[in-house]
Amino acid sequence: MPDDDVAPQTLNLPAFLRAFTQIAEAAQQLLQQAAGDDDGPSVADVLREHLGADPRRLPVVREEIIPLREVDADVALEVVVAAHGGGRLVGVGGGEQRMHQSFSELVDRAAQFHHFPVGAVDYTRTATGPDSVRRVVAFGLHLFAVDGEPVAVLQRTSSPRFGQTAAIEVMCAREETTLALLAEVREAMLTHSVLRGQVVAFTGDPYSPGNAGVTFLRRAAVPACDVILPPGTLDRVAGQVLGVARHREALRRAGQHLKRGVLLYGPPGTGKTHTVRHLVGAADGTTVVVLSGGTLRFVGLAAETARAMQPAIVVLEDCDLIAEDRSFHGEPQPLLFEVLDAMDGLAADADVAFVLTTNRADLLERALAQRPGRVDLAVEVPLPDDGARRRLFRLYARSLPFTPEALDAAADATAGTIASFVKEAIRRAVLRAAEQDHALTDADLRASVAELTADAESITRTLLGFAPGLEPML
C-alpha cells in the first residue's frame, strides 16, 4: 500500500527538458560517429578555416526572402559572388535537424558535438518563365571574400513542412561588410529579377496564407483586329494604358503623373478579359501581375512588385467579387479598399497601370467615389450590337467557306449574344458537317444557329451569354 504521508514529487519541467536535450544530442553524436560522419570536417571547422576566427564569436545577420523572390535571391547571390572573384559553395549534412536551426545554432552544435558535417549542396528546381526552370540552392553555404574580408552566407529556400522561411544569413567579422553585401544582393535581385518583363499570377501558399507564390503565364499576342468593341473604345483604353508608357519621358519632363487606373465594366463575356489580353500582348517587355478572386488579397505585394519592376501593369479581374468581401482579413473595410489603398500608395511618377475589370460597376461606384483619383478612365464594354456581331461571325469563320450573306443572317438572328455564343455556333456548324460527312455549307450554319436559339436550348443560351429578355430573330 502507498504511504499517504509521502507528498507527491513535482516535475521540474525545465530541468527535465535540458537533460533530455543533452541525452538526445549525445545519442546523435554517437550515431554520427558510428555512421562515419566524424571522419570529415564539420561546418564549424570549415568556417573557422575560411573566416580565420572562431565562428561562434561572429555575428550573423539574417534577411528573409518572400517566396516569389527566392529565385531572384539565388540569381543575385551567383552574380554577387562572381563579382567578388568567386568562391566555394558547400553543403550541410545532418538531415532534418538542420532545418530547425539558425546559422548560429548550426555552428554552435557543429563545434560542440561535431554535428552538421560538410556534405552535398541541396538544390530545388524552380520555374523562371513559362518554359524555363532554374536549379536553385535549397540549402548551401557560400564562402567568398568581399574586398578582402572573408564572409559566409547560408542560403535556404522556404520549407513549409519545417516551418522554415526562405532567407540568407551572413556571417562576417565586420558589420559594415555585412550590410554592404546585403545591399548589393538586394540591388542584384532587382536588376536581374526573373520577374522583370514577365506575365505572372500570384498564387496562395496553402501552408502560409500570408505568403504568395508565383505562376508564369504566356504572353499571348492578340491583334487589335481581333478585339471586337464599339468604335474608338479600344483606342481610348490602349491610349491610357500603353500610350502613357510610350511617352513616359515626355510626361515626366512636363511634371505629369504616370500612375494610372482604367476600369473596364460591362456584362459577363463582352470582351473585357480579351481586351486585357490584347493590352498585355502589346506591352512587350512590361512586367504584368494578374490577380483575380482570392489572390486579390496580394494586391499590396503586386503593387510593390510593379513599382520595383516598372514599367508594369497590374490586372485586377472581377473586382466586384471583393467589393463587400471581408473574409480574407476580418477587418471593417472591404478588401476593395485595400486595392484602392495599394493604388494610392505608389508615387505619381511610377510607370504602373492598374487595369480593373468588373461585371457590376454599381458595386464599385461607391468605393471609387470615396477614393477619387484612383481610376482615370472608366470604359463600358457592352453587349455586341449588330455590327459587332457581324465582325464576330467573320472573325471566327474567317477560314471557313461561309458566304457573307449567311454570316450576316446568323448575326441578325442572334441579337443579345456575346462572343462565346458566336464561337459555339461556328463550332457546331463544323461538327454537323463532319457528322453528316459532307462539305461545310451555309445550311450547316443556319441549322447550328437554329439549334442554339431553339426553346430547348434556353439553358445553353444563358451559359453562352444570351441576354435575358431578347428573343432570337428566326
GROMACS .gro file of C-alpha atoms in nm:
model
  474
    1MET     CA    1   0.000   0.000   0.000
    2PRO     CA    2   0.136   0.351  -0.077
    3ASP     CA    3   0.223   0.571   0.215
    4ASP     CA    4  -0.036   0.850   0.227
    5ASP     CA    5   0.204   1.068   0.427
    6VAL     CA    6   0.456   1.095   0.138
    7ALA     CA    7   0.397   1.412  -0.067
    8PRO     CA    8   0.392   1.365  -0.447
    9GLN     CA    9   0.703   1.481  -0.633
   10THR     CA   10   0.666   1.786  -0.859
   11LEU     CA   11   0.827   1.754  -1.204
   12ASN     CA   12   1.087   2.022  -1.276
   13LEU     CA   13   1.000   2.061  -1.644
   14PRO     CA   14   1.286   2.298  -1.748
   15ALA     CA   15   1.543   2.068  -1.586
   16PHE     CA   16   1.386   1.764  -1.749
   17LEU     CA   17   1.394   1.925  -2.093
   18ARG     CA   18   1.760   2.026  -2.053
   19ALA     CA   19   1.854   1.673  -1.951
   20PHE     CA   20   1.651   1.524  -2.238
   21THR     CA   21   1.820   1.757  -2.489
   22GLN     CA   22   2.167   1.661  -2.362
   23ILE     CA   23   2.082   1.290  -2.389
   24ALA     CA   24   1.942   1.336  -2.741
   25GLU     CA   25   2.247   1.531  -2.857
   26ALA     CA   26   2.485   1.273  -2.709
   27ALA     CA   27   2.290   0.995  -2.881
   28GLN     CA   28   2.301   1.183  -3.211
   29GLN     CA   29   2.677   1.229  -3.175
   30LEU     CA   30   2.724   0.855  -3.118
   31LEU     CA   31   2.507   0.775  -3.420
   32GLN     CA   32   2.705   1.014  -3.641
   33GLN     CA   33   3.034   0.866  -3.522
   34ALA     CA   34   2.904   0.517  -3.592
   35ALA     CA   35   2.796   0.624  -3.941
   36GLY     CA   36   3.137   0.774  -4.014
   37ASP     CA   37   3.020   1.140  -4.005
   38ASP     CA   38   3.308   1.216  -3.767
   39ASP     CA   39   3.563   1.139  -4.037
   40GLY     CA   40   3.508   1.464  -4.227
   41PRO     CA   41   3.515   1.829  -4.123
   42SER     CA   42   3.213   1.991  -3.967
   43VAL     CA   43   3.062   2.319  -4.081
   44ALA     CA   44   3.232   2.486  -3.784
   45ASP     CA   45   3.572   2.354  -3.895
   46VAL     CA   46   3.527   2.487  -4.249
   47LEU     CA   47   3.406   2.825  -4.125
   48ARG     CA   48   3.694   2.859  -3.879
   49GLU     CA   49   3.943   2.796  -4.159
   50HIS     CA   50   3.769   3.033  -4.403
   51LEU     CA   51   3.696   3.318  -4.162
   52GLY     CA   52   4.018   3.292  -3.965
   53ALA     CA   53   3.830   3.311  -3.633
   54ASP     CA   54   3.602   3.109  -3.408
   55PRO     CA   55   3.267   3.130  -3.596
   56ARG     CA   56   3.077   3.103  -3.267
   57ARG     CA   57   3.201   3.450  -3.176
   58LEU     CA   58   3.099   3.618  -3.503
   59PRO     CA   59   2.768   3.798  -3.557
   60VAL     CA   60   2.508   3.673  -3.805
   61VAL     CA   61   2.264   3.900  -3.989
   62ARG     CA   62   1.955   3.732  -4.133
   63GLU     CA   63   1.744   3.866  -4.417
   64GLU     CA   64   1.421   3.684  -4.502
   65ILE     CA   65   1.313   3.640  -4.864
   66ILE     CA   66   0.948   3.626  -4.966
   67PRO     CA   67   0.865   3.309  -5.163
   68LEU     CA   68   0.817   3.476  -5.501
   69ARG     CA   69   1.169   3.628  -5.480
   70GLU     CA   70   1.357   3.307  -5.389
   71VAL     CA   71   1.484   3.259  -5.744
   72ASP     CA   72   1.587   3.625  -5.759
   73ALA     CA   73   1.792   3.575  -5.442
   74ASP     CA   74   1.963   3.272  -5.594
   75VAL     CA   75   2.047   3.462  -5.914
   76ALA     CA   76   2.165   3.764  -5.714
   77LEU     CA   77   2.399   3.560  -5.495
   78GLU     CA   78   2.552   3.399  -5.802
   79VAL     CA   79   2.608   3.743  -5.959
   80VAL     CA   80   2.750   3.898  -5.640
   81VAL     CA   81   2.985   3.609  -5.562
   82ALA     CA   82   3.117   3.619  -5.920
   83ALA     CA   83   3.164   3.998  -5.897
   84HIS     CA   84   3.389   3.945  -5.594
   85GLY     CA   85   3.612   3.691  -5.761
   86GLY     CA   86   3.412   3.372  -5.699
   87GLY     CA   87   3.413   3.137  -5.403
   88ARG     CA   88   3.312   2.794  -5.275
   89LEU     CA   89   2.965   2.650  -5.232
   90VAL     CA   90   2.941   2.367  -4.979
   91GLY     CA   91   2.652   2.169  -4.843
   92VAL     CA   92   2.548   2.098  -4.485
   93GLY     CA   93   2.480   1.746  -4.363
   94GLY     CA   94   2.275   1.648  -4.063
   95GLY     CA   95   1.937   1.555  -4.208
   96GLU     CA   96   1.619   1.723  -4.094
   97GLN     CA   97   1.776   1.868  -3.779
   98ARG     CA   98   1.949   2.144  -3.975
   99MET     CA   99   1.611   2.271  -4.099
  100HIS     CA  100   1.522   2.376  -3.746
  101GLN     CA  101   1.849   2.556  -3.675
  102SER     CA  102   1.955   2.912  -3.736
  103PHE     CA  103   2.304   2.969  -3.878
  104SER     CA  104   2.440   3.045  -3.530
  105GLU     CA  105   2.280   2.730  -3.387
  106LEU     CA  106   2.424   2.517  -3.667
  107VAL     CA  107   2.772   2.647  -3.595
  108ASP     CA  108   2.739   2.608  -3.219
  109ARG     CA  109   2.623   2.246  -3.236
  110ALA     CA  110   2.878   2.164  -3.503
  111ALA     CA  111   3.157   2.300  -3.281
  112GLN     CA  112   3.036   2.134  -2.960
  113PHE     CA  113   2.915   1.796  -3.083
  114HIS     CA  114   3.062   1.772  -3.434
  115HIS     CA  115   2.710   1.777  -3.574
  116PHE     CA  116   2.637   1.903  -3.927
  117PRO     CA  117   2.933   1.783  -4.132
  118VAL     CA  118   3.008   1.932  -4.472
  119GLY     CA  119   2.801   1.748  -4.731
  120ALA     CA  120   2.633   1.782  -5.067
  121VAL     CA  121   2.451   2.103  -5.157
  122ASP     CA  122   2.071   2.072  -5.166
  123TYR     CA  123   1.900   2.205  -5.479
  124THR     CA  124   1.546   2.250  -5.599
  125ARG     CA  125   1.413   2.326  -5.947
  126THR     CA  126   1.203   2.640  -5.975
  127ALA     CA  127   1.026   2.799  -6.271
  128THR     CA  128   1.177   3.117  -6.416
  129GLY     CA  129   0.927   3.154  -6.702
  130PRO     CA  130   0.652   2.964  -6.885
  131ASP     CA  131   0.908   2.729  -7.041
  132SER     CA  132   1.220   2.764  -6.826
  133VAL     CA  133   1.341   2.642  -6.488
  134ARG     CA  134   1.647   2.708  -6.274
  135ARG     CA  135   1.835   2.490  -6.028
  136VAL     CA  136   1.815   2.690  -5.706
  137VAL     CA  137   2.023   2.633  -5.395
  138ALA     CA  138   1.782   2.499  -5.133
  139PHE     CA  139   2.038   2.470  -4.853
  140GLY     CA  140   2.400   2.568  -4.906
  141LEU     CA  141   2.686   2.772  -4.771
  142HIS     CA  142   2.867   3.031  -4.986
  143LEU     CA  143   3.227   3.103  -4.884
  144PHE     CA  144   3.394   3.402  -5.050
  145ALA     CA  145   3.554   3.740  -4.974
  146VAL     CA  146   3.430   4.098  -5.011
  147ASP     CA  147   3.715   4.344  -5.059
  148GLY     CA  148   3.950   4.100  -4.887
  149GLU     CA  149   3.713   4.040  -4.593
  150PRO     CA  150   3.604   3.672  -4.570
  151VAL     CA  151   3.229   3.618  -4.547
  152ALA     CA  152   2.999   3.317  -4.523
  153VAL     CA  153   2.640   3.323  -4.649
  154LEU     CA  154   2.394   3.048  -4.563
  155GLN     CA  155   2.119   3.029  -4.826
  156ARG     CA  156   1.797   2.840  -4.770
  157THR     CA  157   1.465   2.824  -4.952
  158SER     CA  158   1.130   2.811  -4.776
  159SER     CA  159   1.009   2.477  -4.642
  160PRO     CA  160   0.651   2.487  -4.512
  161ARG     CA  161   0.693   2.130  -4.384
  162PHE     CA  162   0.953   2.250  -4.134
  163GLY     CA  163   0.802   2.595  -4.080
  164GLN     CA  164   1.109   2.743  -4.248
  165THR     CA  165   1.102   3.069  -4.443
  166ALA     CA  166   1.348   3.148  -4.721
  167ALA     CA  167   1.644   3.352  -4.601
  168ILE     CA  168   2.007   3.441  -4.646
  169GLU     CA  169   2.221   3.465  -4.330
  170VAL     CA  170   2.554   3.646  -4.344
  171MET     CA  171   2.842   3.574  -4.105
  172CYS     CA  172   3.128   3.821  -4.109
  173ALA     CA  173   3.357   3.989  -3.857
  174ARG     CA  174   3.286   4.341  -3.990
  175GLU     CA  175   2.929   4.470  -3.969
  176GLU     CA  176   2.996   4.727  -4.244
  177THR     CA  177   3.089   4.449  -4.486
  178THR     CA  178   2.775   4.254  -4.399
  179LEU     CA  179   2.542   4.549  -4.453
  180ALA     CA  180   2.713   4.646  -4.779
  181LEU     CA  181   2.687   4.288  -4.903
  182LEU     CA  182   2.315   4.266  -4.825
  183ALA     CA  183   2.255   4.596  -5.006
  184GLU     CA  184   2.445   4.460  -5.305
  185VAL     CA  185   2.234   4.143  -5.306
  186ARG     CA  186   1.910   4.344  -5.288
  187GLU     CA  187   2.020   4.557  -5.583
  188ALA     CA  188   2.113   4.249  -5.785
  189MET     CA  189   1.773   4.096  -5.707
  190LEU     CA  190   1.609   4.396  -5.873
  191THR     CA  191   1.847   4.424  -6.166
  192HIS     CA  192   1.848   4.053  -6.250
  193SER     CA  193   1.495   3.960  -6.137
  194VAL     CA  194   1.337   3.672  -6.329
  195LEU     CA  195   1.002   3.852  -6.288
  196ARG     CA  196   1.111   4.151  -6.497
  197GLY     CA  197   0.925   4.165  -6.828
  198GLN     CA  198   0.721   3.853  -6.746
  199VAL     CA  199   0.348   3.792  -6.710
  200VAL     CA  200   0.281   3.636  -6.369
  201ALA     CA  201  -0.006   3.540  -6.146
  202PHE     CA  202   0.027   3.516  -5.770
  203THR     CA  203  -0.097   3.200  -5.603
  204GLY     CA  204  -0.175   3.141  -5.238
  205ASP     CA  205   0.051   2.916  -5.033
  206PRO     CA  206  -0.168   2.654  -4.856
  207TYR     CA  207   0.085   2.628  -4.571
  208SER     CA  208   0.103   3.001  -4.509
  209PRO     CA  209  -0.194   3.212  -4.629
  210GLY     CA  210   0.000   3.534  -4.581
  211ASN     CA  211   0.258   3.443  -4.844
  212ALA     CA  212   0.232   3.417  -5.218
  213GLY     CA  213   0.389   3.200  -5.481
  214VAL     CA  214   0.411   3.285  -5.848
  215THR     CA  215   0.296   3.123  -6.173
  216PHE     CA  216   0.441   3.236  -6.505
  217LEU     CA  217   0.187   3.290  -6.784
  218ARG     CA  218   0.239   3.307  -7.158
  219ARG     CA  219   0.210   3.649  -7.316
  220ALA     CA  220  -0.050   3.587  -7.585
  221ALA     CA  221  -0.044   3.806  -7.894
  222VAL     CA  222  -0.399   3.930  -7.959
  223PRO     CA  223  -0.407   4.173  -8.253
  224ALA     CA  224  -0.630   4.477  -8.232
  225CYS     CA  225  -0.841   4.347  -8.523
  226ASP     CA  226  -0.944   4.051  -8.307
  227VAL     CA  227  -1.082   4.274  -8.030
  228ILE     CA  228  -1.443   4.347  -8.121
  229LEU     CA  229  -1.554   4.658  -7.934
  230PRO     CA  230  -1.756   4.969  -8.021
  231PRO     CA  231  -1.562   5.209  -8.246
  232GLY     CA  232  -1.297   5.407  -8.062
  233THR     CA  233  -1.323   5.205  -7.738
  234LEU     CA  234  -1.002   5.010  -7.778
  235ASP     CA  235  -0.811   5.323  -7.882
  236ARG     CA  236  -0.918   5.501  -7.562
  237VAL     CA  237  -0.815   5.211  -7.340
  238ALA     CA  238  -0.487   5.142  -7.519
  239GLY     CA  239  -0.400   5.512  -7.519
  240GLN     CA  240  -0.433   5.528  -7.142
  241VAL     CA  241  -0.253   5.200  -7.066
  242LEU     CA  242   0.006   5.179  -7.345
  243GLY     CA  243   0.028   5.536  -7.474
  244VAL     CA  244   0.135   5.678  -7.139
  245ALA     CA  245   0.414   5.419  -7.124
  246ARG     CA  246   0.536   5.511  -7.473
  247HIS     CA  247   0.562   5.879  -7.378
  248ARG     CA  248   0.674   5.840  -7.017
  249GLU     CA  249   0.982   6.060  -7.051
  250ALA     CA  250   0.794   6.349  -7.211
  251LEU     CA  251   0.530   6.328  -6.937
  252ARG     CA  252   0.793   6.319  -6.662
  253ARG     CA  253   0.971   6.624  -6.805
  254ALA     CA  254   0.640   6.807  -6.804
  255GLY     CA  255   0.574   6.709  -6.442
  256GLN     CA  256   0.277   6.486  -6.529
  257HIS     CA  257   0.188   6.169  -6.340
  258LEU     CA  258   0.238   5.825  -6.492
  259LYS     CA  259   0.048   5.611  -6.244
  260ARG     CA  260  -0.297   5.542  -6.387
  261GLY     CA  261  -0.606   5.330  -6.341
  262VAL     CA  262  -0.851   5.201  -6.602
  263LEU     CA  263  -1.183   5.035  -6.524
  264LEU     CA  264  -1.349   4.808  -6.782
  265TYR     CA  265  -1.709   4.733  -6.694
  266GLY     CA  266  -1.998   4.555  -6.860
  267PRO     CA  267  -2.191   4.224  -6.867
  268PRO     CA  268  -2.001   3.895  -6.850
  269GLY     CA  269  -1.845   3.778  -7.174
  270THR     CA  270  -1.847   4.107  -7.361
  271GLY     CA  271  -1.471   4.120  -7.415
  272LYS     CA  272  -1.317   4.273  -7.104
  273THR     CA  273  -1.069   3.990  -7.049
  274HIS     CA  274  -1.000   3.969  -7.423
  275THR     CA  275  -0.919   4.340  -7.419
  276VAL     CA  276  -0.680   4.285  -7.130
  277ARG     CA  277  -0.507   4.006  -7.324
  278HIS     CA  278  -0.455   4.247  -7.613
  279LEU     CA  279  -0.304   4.508  -7.380
  280VAL     CA  280  -0.073   4.253  -7.219
  281GLY     CA  281   0.036   4.117  -7.556
  282ALA     CA  282   0.103   4.465  -7.690
  283ALA     CA  283   0.307   4.564  -7.382
  284ASP     CA  284   0.609   4.354  -7.474
  285GLY     CA  285   0.884   4.382  -7.212
  286THR     CA  286   0.645   4.517  -6.949
  287THR     CA  287   0.604   4.326  -6.624
  288VAL     CA  288   0.241   4.220  -6.575
  289VAL     CA  289   0.090   4.090  -6.249
  290VAL     CA  290  -0.254   3.928  -6.277
  291LEU     CA  291  -0.477   3.895  -5.969
  292SER     CA  292  -0.830   3.758  -5.951
  293GLY     CA  293  -1.066   3.624  -5.688
  294GLY     CA  294  -0.893   3.528  -5.365
  295THR     CA  295  -0.549   3.634  -5.487
  296LEU     CA  296  -0.663   3.997  -5.486
  297ARG     CA  297  -0.555   3.994  -5.122
  298PHE     CA  298  -0.198   4.007  -5.256
  299VAL     CA  299  -0.259   4.347  -5.415
  300GLY     CA  300  -0.013   4.517  -5.181
  301LEU     CA  301   0.258   4.272  -5.285
  302ALA     CA  302   0.157   4.317  -5.650
  303ALA     CA  303   0.188   4.695  -5.623
  304GLU     CA  304   0.528   4.665  -5.455
  305THR     CA  305   0.645   4.425  -5.726
  306ALA     CA  306   0.513   4.652  -6.002
  307ARG     CA  307   0.693   4.952  -5.853
  308ALA     CA  308   1.021   4.759  -5.841
  309MET     CA  309   0.981   4.614  -6.192
  310GLN     CA  310   0.829   4.914  -6.371
  311PRO     CA  311   0.716   4.967  -6.637
  312ALA     CA  312   0.442   4.737  -6.514
  313ILE     CA  313   0.072   4.658  -6.539
  314VAL     CA  314  -0.135   4.519  -6.253
  315VAL     CA  315  -0.453   4.344  -6.371
  316LEU     CA  316  -0.730   4.311  -6.112
  317GLU     CA  317  -1.005   4.090  -6.254
  318ASP     CA  318  -1.365   4.074  -6.131
  319CYS     CA  319  -1.322   4.337  -5.862
  320ASP     CA  320  -1.696   4.328  -5.788
  321LEU     CA  321  -1.638   3.995  -5.614
  322ILE     CA  322  -1.447   4.174  -5.337
  323ALA     CA  323  -1.648   4.496  -5.321
  324GLU     CA  324  -1.800   4.394  -4.988
  325ASP     CA  325  -1.576   4.098  -4.901
  326ARG     CA  326  -1.413   4.095  -4.558
  327SER     CA  327  -1.347   3.722  -4.547
  328PHE     CA  328  -0.971   3.743  -4.609
  329HIS     CA  329  -0.883   3.956  -4.310
  330GLY     CA  330  -1.195   4.008  -4.096
  331GLU     CA  331  -1.136   4.382  -4.074
  332PRO     CA  332  -1.405   4.651  -4.102
  333GLN     CA  333  -1.328   4.773  -4.453
  334PRO     CA  334  -1.386   4.556  -4.762
  335LEU     CA  335  -1.090   4.414  -4.949
  336LEU     CA  336  -1.166   4.653  -5.234
  337PHE     CA  337  -1.044   4.941  -5.019
  338GLU     CA  338  -0.712   4.763  -4.976
  339VAL     CA  339  -0.690   4.751  -5.355
  340LEU     CA  340  -0.752   5.126  -5.372
  341ASP     CA  341  -0.503   5.190  -5.092
  342ALA     CA  342  -0.238   4.996  -5.284
  343MET     CA  343  -0.308   5.204  -5.595
  344ASP     CA  344  -0.278   5.523  -5.393
  345GLY     CA  345   0.044   5.411  -5.226
  346LEU     CA  346   0.256   5.433  -5.541
  347ALA     CA  347   0.437   5.751  -5.635
  348ALA     CA  348   0.274   5.958  -5.907
  349ASP     CA  349   0.573   5.914  -6.139
  350ALA     CA  350   0.565   5.533  -6.113
  351ASP     CA  351   0.506   5.385  -6.459
  352VAL     CA  352   0.242   5.145  -6.334
  353ALA     CA  353  -0.103   5.094  -6.485
  354PHE     CA  354  -0.384   4.930  -6.289
  355VAL     CA  355  -0.647   4.766  -6.510
  356LEU     CA  356  -0.963   4.665  -6.325
  357THR     CA  357  -1.247   4.460  -6.471
  358THR     CA  358  -1.594   4.416  -6.328
  359ASN     CA  359  -1.936   4.282  -6.423
  360ARG     CA  360  -2.103   4.504  -6.162
  361ALA     CA  361  -1.986   4.862  -6.182
  362ASP     CA  362  -2.263   4.962  -5.942
  363LEU     CA  363  -2.088   4.771  -5.662
  364LEU     CA  364  -1.765   4.962  -5.722
  365GLU     CA  365  -1.911   5.307  -5.775
  366ARG     CA  366  -1.949   5.395  -5.407
  367ALA     CA  367  -1.594   5.284  -5.321
  368LEU     CA  368  -1.446   5.467  -5.620
  369ALA     CA  369  -1.642   5.782  -5.534
  370GLN     CA  370  -1.500   5.775  -5.180
  371ARG     CA  371  -1.146   5.741  -5.318
  372PRO     CA  372  -1.138   5.972  -5.622
  373GLY     CA  373  -0.835   5.983  -5.849
  374ARG     CA  374  -0.752   5.613  -5.839
  375VAL     CA  375  -0.925   5.542  -6.171
  376ASP     CA  376  -0.859   5.788  -6.453
  377LEU     CA  377  -1.073   5.620  -6.716
  378ALA     CA  378  -1.388   5.405  -6.692
  379VAL     CA  379  -1.497   5.238  -7.015
  380GLU     CA  380  -1.812   5.036  -7.075
  381VAL     CA  381  -1.776   4.714  -7.273
  382PRO     CA  382  -2.137   4.649  -7.379
  383LEU     CA  383  -2.312   4.359  -7.547
  384PRO     CA  384  -2.218   4.341  -7.916
  385ASP     CA  385  -2.451   4.541  -8.141
  386ASP     CA  386  -2.547   4.428  -8.492
  387GLY     CA  387  -2.222   4.549  -8.645
  388ALA     CA  388  -2.011   4.392  -8.374
  389ARG     CA  389  -2.186   4.054  -8.413
  390ARG     CA  390  -2.118   4.061  -8.787
  391ARG     CA  391  -1.750   4.122  -8.711
  392LEU     CA  392  -1.751   3.839  -8.456
  393PHE     CA  393  -1.901   3.592  -8.706
  394ARG     CA  394  -1.643   3.692  -8.965
  395LEU     CA  395  -1.363   3.668  -8.707
  396TYR     CA  396  -1.446   3.312  -8.601
  397ALA     CA  397  -1.535   3.194  -8.953
  398ARG     CA  398  -1.252   3.362  -9.144
  399SER     CA  399  -1.105   3.034  -9.276
  400LEU     CA  400  -1.439   2.863  -9.339
  401PRO     CA  401  -1.644   2.864  -9.664
  402PHE     CA  402  -1.950   3.056  -9.538
  403THR     CA  403  -2.086   3.330  -9.759
  404PRO     CA  404  -2.104   3.689  -9.629
  405GLU     CA  405  -2.483   3.673  -9.662
  406ALA     CA  406  -2.502   3.365  -9.437
  407LEU     CA  407  -2.282   3.526  -9.176
  408ASP     CA  408  -2.491   3.844  -9.177
  409ALA     CA  409  -2.811   3.639  -9.143
  410ALA     CA  410  -2.662   3.450  -8.849
  411ALA     CA  411  -2.564   3.779  -8.683
  412ASP     CA  412  -2.915   3.919  -8.732
  413ALA     CA  413  -3.065   3.606  -8.577
  414THR     CA  414  -2.856   3.620  -8.262
  415ALA     CA  415  -2.926   3.959  -8.110
  416GLY     CA  416  -2.824   3.978  -7.744
  417THR     CA  417  -2.549   3.720  -7.771
  418ILE     CA  418  -2.178   3.751  -7.696
  419ALA     CA  419  -1.857   3.614  -7.847
  420SER     CA  420  -1.877   3.271  -7.680
  421PHE     CA  421  -2.221   3.218  -7.836
  422VAL     CA  422  -2.088   3.308  -8.182
  423LYS     CA  423  -1.788   3.081  -8.141
  424GLU     CA  424  -2.010   2.789  -8.038
  425ALA     CA  425  -2.243   2.844  -8.334
  426ILE     CA  426  -1.947   2.819  -8.572
  427ARG     CA  427  -1.812   2.510  -8.396
  428ARG     CA  428  -2.147   2.332  -8.410
  429ALA     CA  429  -2.179   2.404  -8.779
  430VAL     CA  430  -1.840   2.242  -8.847
  431LEU     CA  431  -1.930   1.946  -8.625
  432ARG     CA  432  -2.265   1.899  -8.802
  433ALA     CA  433  -2.096   1.882  -9.143
  434ALA     CA  434  -1.837   1.635  -9.012
  435GLU     CA  435  -2.101   1.406  -8.859
  436GLN     CA  436  -2.304   1.406  -9.181
  437ASP     CA  437  -1.986   1.362  -9.387
  438HIS     CA  438  -2.037   1.647  -9.628
  439ALA     CA  439  -1.862   1.970  -9.715
  440LEU     CA  440  -1.936   2.264  -9.485
  441THR     CA  441  -2.209   2.491  -9.624
  442ASP     CA  442  -2.426   2.785  -9.524
  443ALA     CA  443  -2.700   2.536  -9.437
  444ASP     CA  444  -2.490   2.398  -9.156
  445LEU     CA  445  -2.452   2.746  -9.007
  446ARG     CA  446  -2.827   2.813  -9.032
  447ALA     CA  447  -2.900   2.479  -8.864
  448SER     CA  448  -2.645   2.547  -8.590
  449VAL     CA  449  -2.792   2.890  -8.513
  450ALA     CA  450  -3.144   2.749  -8.515
  451GLU     CA  451  -3.042   2.474  -8.274
  452LEU     CA  452  -2.879   2.713  -8.030
  453THR     CA  453  -3.169   2.959  -8.037
  454ALA     CA  454  -3.441   2.693  -8.001
  455ASP     CA  455  -3.652   2.691  -7.685
  456ALA     CA  456  -3.496   2.359  -7.576
  457GLU     CA  457  -3.155   2.529  -7.567
  458SER     CA  458  -3.253   2.807  -7.327
  459ILE     CA  459  -3.008   2.699  -7.056
  460THR     CA  460  -2.725   2.664  -7.309
  461ARG     CA  461  -2.801   3.011  -7.443
  462THR     CA  462  -2.778   3.152  -7.092
  463LEU     CA  463  -2.447   2.975  -7.027
  464LEU     CA  464  -2.310   3.111  -7.354
  465GLY     CA  465  -2.412   3.465  -7.270
  466PHE     CA  466  -2.753   3.516  -7.430
  467ALA     CA  467  -2.902   3.826  -7.271
  468PRO     CA  468  -3.234   3.755  -7.093
  469GLY     CA  469  -3.537   3.922  -7.247
  470LEU     CA  470  -3.403   3.924  -7.603
  471GLU     CA  471  -3.574   3.674  -7.830
  472PRO     CA  472  -3.395   3.508  -8.124
  473MET     CA  473  -3.499   3.651  -8.458
  474LEU     CA  474  -3.559   3.349  -8.684
   0.00000   0.00000   0.00000
